[in-house]
Each structure stands twice: as structure tokens, then as C-alpha cells.
Amino acid sequence: MTAMTKTATDKRKTAAVPDYHEQVVELGRETVGQVRCAEPFMVAEKVNVHYGDNHAIRDVTLEIGKKEVVALIGPSGCGKSTFLRCLNRMNDSIESARVSGNITLDGTDIYSKEQDPVALRARVGMVFQKPNPFPKSIYDNVAYGPRIHGLAGDRAELDTIVHSSLERAGLLKEVKDRLDEPGTSLSGGQQQRLCIARTIAVNPEVILMDEPCSALDPIATARIEDLMDELCEDYAIVIVTHSMQQAARVSRRVAYFHLGYLVEVDDTDKVFTNPQHKLTEDYITGRIG
Amino acid sequence: MGAKRTRERTTLQKVEAGLKRRRRKELIFKLSGEIATGVGILFLVLFFAILLNKGSSAFQQTYLQLDIEFSAEVIAPGGQLDLQYADFDGIVRAALQKELPEISGRSERRELYRLASVGAAYQVHDVIAENPGLLGTTQSIWVPASADVDMLVKGNIDAAVDEALRTLSDQQIDWINRLDEAGRLDLKFNSALFSNGDSREPELAGIKGAMMGSFFMLAVTIALSFPIGVAAAIYLEEFAPRNSWSDLVEVNINNLAAVPSIVFGLLGLAVFINWMALPRSAPLVGGLVLTLLTLPVIIIASRAAIKAVPPSIRQAALGLGASKTQVVFHHVLPLAMPGMLTGAIIGMSRALGESAPLLMIGMIAFVVDVPGSFTDPSTALPVQIYLWADSPERAFAERTSAAIIVLLAFLLLMNLAAVIIRRRMERKW
């Protein structure tokens, strides 16, 4: 990793900034690498997203396996967050957004008419860039999902869910004596772990993370990354990140987006040590972004 | 090099050259702000000072102590208490006569009788009705003096001006002075002001009728406008599609907030009274009209409060699988509630102070009885102020100021409530 960063700084001095849009068109729209995986759980086929006239995602095909961490990387505005929000239909709330193509979760089409987005989001949870606990107590934050979905039969069962979720998010030890205090009184890192606890309390099958550590300090980041390592034993995780180090640390596969195209997908080691596409190479060596 | 330096000014020199001008501008801005605030405060203080000076005396009223003889012959002619037709006026007159026995002659006696209020007879009636055991005894009772006596005692009638130019004759002033020396006159708390309805006699006129009218009206207004306004705001902000239709609705709501209030009165007259045949002068209709008036205010404030809820909270709830309705009722509404309540209370304050629309629906009528329900004829506080301000009697002038003080007190209380509610609800998060 250090060697790579060093070459990046060296190259930055000499190379002029090329026109990357031209390059994408020139180098073709075909995604390089392995879009398929061994045990596909969530499959996106030829997904296109338009925001009004803006074509934000172009023909993206990507498979996400069971119990796999996939990192989406790319420069700002490349469509990685948009793609992530397609996976739990969060784009539905944006009026101008149009999604076409096909996304399936465990074989069922999530954009079919019969699919209720509410039920989908219980299966595909989401953690956001900025920690966004509800202005309620820590307990109520975690209990909210189970409550609205009716997951707990009685108070004792709800207590169990709340405690185990906080435990799994690595937060229980710090907060177990003050579950009644507002979630907003915690530190930034704790708040983000509270949000993760809140997400896993619903027991989803896939967790989407949209730059979960960008507002956190390195120590809190490290804790969240450790947490992801543990969580991927049970859940499929898709994480958007701006930090290539983070992508390298937590993911099994990396997908590189550029101007709405999915340029390259492959095993993390392969992408970072031997990128196939010129754009990918430029990005991870620090010449883009 | 050195020569170049002196000819070309350095950045620091350029900055310093402009610094003086910048400081002066800042000072002028600060000063004008302070002056503006000072003038505002000065006028506020002046306003309150004048109001208190003029109005505070109305909270006291001159009372006359008379030895009332509850003669059985007059009150119970057939051995039976006759409260309806007994000549209580005669009893009061006899008592007055007893105070100044030397007065004789028809016109002089009539002048003497004018010193007591017509309300004195009612009071004598009330005393015996409450305690029939007093029949046949003589009791010393404080009865209200007439407004002219009250004005003289309070110094509002100048005995030095020409007799023809004042409402009290020299003779009457002489009698009042003699009564005063005998300790028969006293300023007491003017309970009539708070317990009576309107009256043609200033000393008997009170604001209770107007207060109850305002209360019933505001009850109707808050019960209708808050739920409707909040529901409309939630719909427009969270559920309505953004298209030219919703834009039209939005523009219209904003315009409605700026429509002169008397127009709402015309609307109320046409719709509620002429078309729906609801009773005239009723707080129910007044409340409906004020609902129309406050709805746009509440809708606009509520929409602003909903807009101020951070989108991250909505996203968090949506991401957990909450439905749109759950997001609104579990998260948006509780967070927006302080803002909505503040808007509602500001709307209510405005409604409480409105008189123009009420004139159109007949709430300007002279109503003596205190209203007991939503359909009884009544007035409202601001209308009562207008009515009294229109009266020629000197004593109504101070009562006008007193009514304004009461109205302002209610407005201050409501605004205070808005502040407290906002503080308390915000502290929760």
C-alpha cells in the first residue's frame, strides 16, 4: 500500500491531467473483470438511472454474493452512491429519478409492482454517511425498526433484540447503563455504531453503507471496519467509500465506477495490485480524484 | 530595491488604507441599529405608560355607603317577598335622602338621586335575595356611585370650570364633598368590570361578556384551524406531488395570509350567515371566520417547521423500512411540533386581536348578557374596545384603556405560552 502511494505521488508530478470522459468512451463501456460471483445474492442487470436529463448510471451489471463485502469506489459524482441507493429503492423518494434495468434479491425482482419498498428495506438495511440517530433514547433508536415491523412479541423479546444488536455493533459495553439517554448525546463514532445497531436490529440480509466513516476520526473508523469484518459473517455488505485503504482493508471485491459506468470489478487484491483498466489504474494511483 | 518599495505600496499598506473606511462603515451600521432599537423601545415604554396612566384608574370605582332600610312594606307588601316588582329604587332614594335630610324640592331631590348608580337598586335587590332574613332591618351597604361622582372623585371633573360645562352642578359637588367628609365615599376594586357584561352606564359596564365571547371564539378557532392547518401542511409538504396544481395551491395560501381581514368577514357573512343560516353575532360564526383567517398563518408556519426537519432523519427511518406515513407521524411531526404550536399561538394572538371581520358578522351588537354558549349573541374584546372608544361618557374613556390593558395581558400570556412550549419541547431532544 505504501509503495503504491509513493508511485502515485511520483507520477502526479509528471502526468498532465487527461480528459477522462473521452477516455471512458474511447476505452469502451464494457466492464472489465469479474461482474459475476460464485454465490450471487443480489444481482443488478443493465441498470440505468436518470435524474431528469442527467444519465447518472449507465448499463451497470454487478452481482453481490452472500456474506461478501463489496466496495464501490470512484471519484465524486461517479454514481456509486446512486447505484447503492438503487439496491434498497431509496431513489424512489427522489421524484425526478428513474431506474430501469433489473435488480433481483435472492431471485425476486425488487422493482416489480408487487414488491413493497417497505418490505424490501427491512431486508436491505442502510447506514448513511453522516451518523443520523433519531432524537430519541438509545434504546428507542435500536427498538424502532423491530417495533414498526412487529418483530418482537413482548417487551422482554424487544430487550433481547436491542441488547444483542448493540452487542453486535460493539456498543453495548459503552452504553448499557444509559440506554435512556438520547442517541444524539453519543460521540460521532458511537452514533455511527448506534446506527449500525439500529440497522441490524431488523435482521436484514444485505447492509448498504454509504461512506460510513467519512465523518469519523481514524480510531472510530478502525472500530467500524473491525465491525464490518464481523458482520460479513452473516450479511452481504455493500460499502461506498472514498478511501482506497478502507476498500482494501474491508472488502473482498472492489467495483470502480467512473462517470456512471462500472469500469472494473474484481477481487480486491487484484484491482489494487494489478488493475486491468487504465482509468482504474489512474484512480488508484492517485491521478483521478 | 528600497526605492521600489516606497513607490509601490505593500499589501499591508493597502489594507491599512482601507481599514479606516471599513471601521467607520461598521460603526455607522452599529449605531443606526442601536438607534432604531432605542426608538422602538422608547415608543413601547411610552405606549405602556400612557395606557397604564389612563386605564389603571378604571380598575377602581367609587362606592357610596348607604344605610338601606329593608322595609317589609316595600319589599314584601303582602307578607310575601316580592323581588320582581318591589321599588328598590325607592329604597335607595330614601337612604340617600336620609344622608342629606335638609334637601327638599322636586328638582333638587332628582339631582340628589343621580349621585347613586342605577346599579345600586340591583345591589340592594341582590342582598335581600341572598339573605331574606334581613327583611325589616336597616343595613349599611356599599353601593356603586354614579359615573359622574366617580369621575369627580378621580379628579377627571374639574370643579373650577363653569357649571354649564360640566355634568355635575355646584350643588351636587357640594353634596358629594359633604358625603366624602362623612366617610360615605370610598374607592374600591371595580369588580363590575370583570363580572358584568356591557352596559350604557359606565359604572356598571364590564368586559366579562366580551371576554367570554372571545374565549368561545378562540375555542372554535383553535379546535378547527390547528388540526386542519397541520393536516394541510403535512399533505402539501410530504405527500402532494410537485406540479402546477400544488404550486397554485401554495401561491393561493400565501396570498390568503395577506388578504385584509375584513374580507374574511364579508366571506363569513355571505357563507355562514346568509347561506348556511347560522345565527348572527354568535361566537360560533366568529370562530369560523377567524379559522379562515388563521389557517394560512398556521399552514405556512407548519410547512416551515416540517421543512426544517433534517432530511437525514427521514432517510434513517425510510432506510429502516418505515412507511411514508410512519416517517411523518413518528419522526417529522414530533420534531416539527414546537414550530407548529408556535405558529398556531401566533395565529391565535392575531385572531384574538381582530375586530374588522367580526363587525361584518354582527358581533358589534350591544350585548348586555354574558354569553353562555357558542350560539349566544356576544361581542369580543377588541370590538368592545371599539364600542367603548366610541362612547361619549368620560368614564368610558378609562374603561377603554382598561380593556386594552386586559387584551394586551392576554396577548402577552399567549406569546409567553408560545415561548415556554417551544423551549420545553425542544429540550427533549
PDB file of C-alpha atoms in Angstrom, chain A residues 85 88 90 93 95 118 121-122 124-126 128 132-136 141 144-145 148-149 184 198-199 202, chain B residues 240-243 311-324 326-327 330-331 334-335 428-429:
ATOM      1  CA  ARG A  85     -29.465   3.647  -3.307  1.00  0.00           C
ATOM      2  CA  ASN A  88     -32.963  -0.630  -1.474  1.00  0.00           C
ATOM      3  CA  MET A  90     -34.101   4.799  -1.678  1.00  0.00           C
ATOM      4  CA  SER A  93     -38.203   9.211  -2.765  1.00  0.00           C
ATOM      5  CA  GLU A  95     -39.163  12.411  -7.776  1.00  0.00           C
ATOM      6  CA  VAL A 118     -41.074  -1.015   2.888  1.00  0.00           C
ATOM      7  CA  ARG A 121     -35.881  -2.082   3.168  1.00  0.00           C
ATOM      8  CA  ALA A 122     -36.463  -4.483   6.036  1.00  0.00           C
ATOM      9  CA  VAL A 124     -31.791  -4.449   2.765  1.00  0.00           C
ATOM     10  CA  GLY A 125     -30.700  -2.099   5.551  1.00  0.00           C
ATOM     11  CA  MET A 126     -28.749   1.092   5.101  1.00  0.00           C
ATOM     12  CA  PHE A 128     -25.629   6.643   5.975  1.00  0.00           C
ATOM     13  CA  ASN A 132     -28.191  10.087  11.903  1.00  0.00           C
ATOM     14  CA  PRO A 133     -29.609   8.690  15.139  1.00  0.00           C
ATOM     15  CA  PHE A 134     -33.214   9.609  15.855  1.00  0.00           C
ATOM     16  CA  PRO A 135     -33.650  12.290  18.527  1.00  0.00           C
ATOM     17  CA  LYS A 136     -34.827   9.564  20.885  1.00  0.00           C
ATOM     18  CA  ASN A 141     -33.282   4.115  18.367  1.00  0.00           C
ATOM     19  CA  TYR A 144     -37.589   1.446  16.318  1.00  0.00           C
ATOM     20  CA  GLY A 145     -37.104  -0.997  13.422  1.00  0.00           C
ATOM     21  CA  ILE A 148     -42.545  -0.884  13.239  1.00  0.00           C
ATOM     22  CA  HIS A 149     -42.075  -4.324  11.702  1.00  0.00           C
ATOM     23  CA  THR A 184     -27.571  12.209  19.939  1.00  0.00           C
ATOM     24  CA  ARG A 198     -30.318   0.045  14.588  1.00  0.00           C
ATOM     25  CA  THR A 199     -29.896  -1.451  11.117  1.00  0.00           C
ATOM     26  CA  VAL A 202     -34.214  -5.515  11.880  1.00  0.00           C
TER      27      VAL A 202
ATOM     28  CA  ALA B 240     -48.686  16.143  -2.545  1.00  0.00           C
ATOM     29  CA  PRO B 241     -46.985  15.716  -5.923  1.00  0.00           C
ATOM     30  CA  ARG B 242     -44.966  18.711  -7.061  1.00  0.00           C
ATOM     31  CA  ASN B 243     -46.810  20.028 -10.086  1.00  0.00           C
ATOM     32  CA  PRO B 311     -33.684  15.043   5.768  1.00  0.00           C
ATOM     33  CA  SER B 312     -31.236  12.655   7.411  1.00  0.00           C
ATOM     34  CA  ILE B 313     -33.910  11.716   9.956  1.00  0.00           C
ATOM     35  CA  ARG B 314     -36.385  10.917   7.189  1.00  0.00           C
ATOM     36  CA  GLN B 315     -33.757   8.861   5.371  1.00  0.00           C
ATOM     37  CA  ALA B 316     -32.838   6.964   8.515  1.00  0.00           C
ATOM     38  CA  ALA B 317     -36.449   5.986   9.070  1.00  0.00           C
ATOM     39  CA  LEU B 318     -37.061   5.161   5.412  1.00  0.00           C
ATOM     40  CA  GLY B 319     -33.877   3.088   5.362  1.00  0.00           C
ATOM     41  CA  LEU B 320     -35.185   1.022   8.264  1.00  0.00           C
ATOM     42  CA  GLY B 321     -38.328   0.259   6.319  1.00  0.00           C
ATOM     43  CA  ALA B 322     -40.721   2.800   7.811  1.00  0.00           C
ATOM     44  CA  SER B 323     -43.573   3.695   5.510  1.00  0.00           C
ATOM     45  CA  LYS B 324     -44.119   7.273   4.425  1.00  0.00           C
ATOM     46  CA  GLN B 326     -44.755   6.246   9.752  1.00  0.00           C
ATOM     47  CA  VAL B 327     -41.910   8.574   8.870  1.00  0.00           C
ATOM     48  CA  HIS B 330     -43.093   9.012  14.196  1.00  0.00           C
ATOM     49  CA  HIS B 331     -40.378  11.478  13.273  1.00  0.00           C
ATOM     50  CA  PRO B 334     -42.805  15.325  16.742  1.00  0.00           C
ATOM     51  CA  LEU B 335     -39.790  17.297  15.527  1.00  0.00           C
ATOM     52  CA  LYS B 428     -36.484  16.897  24.908  1.00  0.00           C
ATOM     53  CA  TRP B 429     -34.123  16.330  22.035  1.00  0.00           C
TER      54      TRP B 429
END
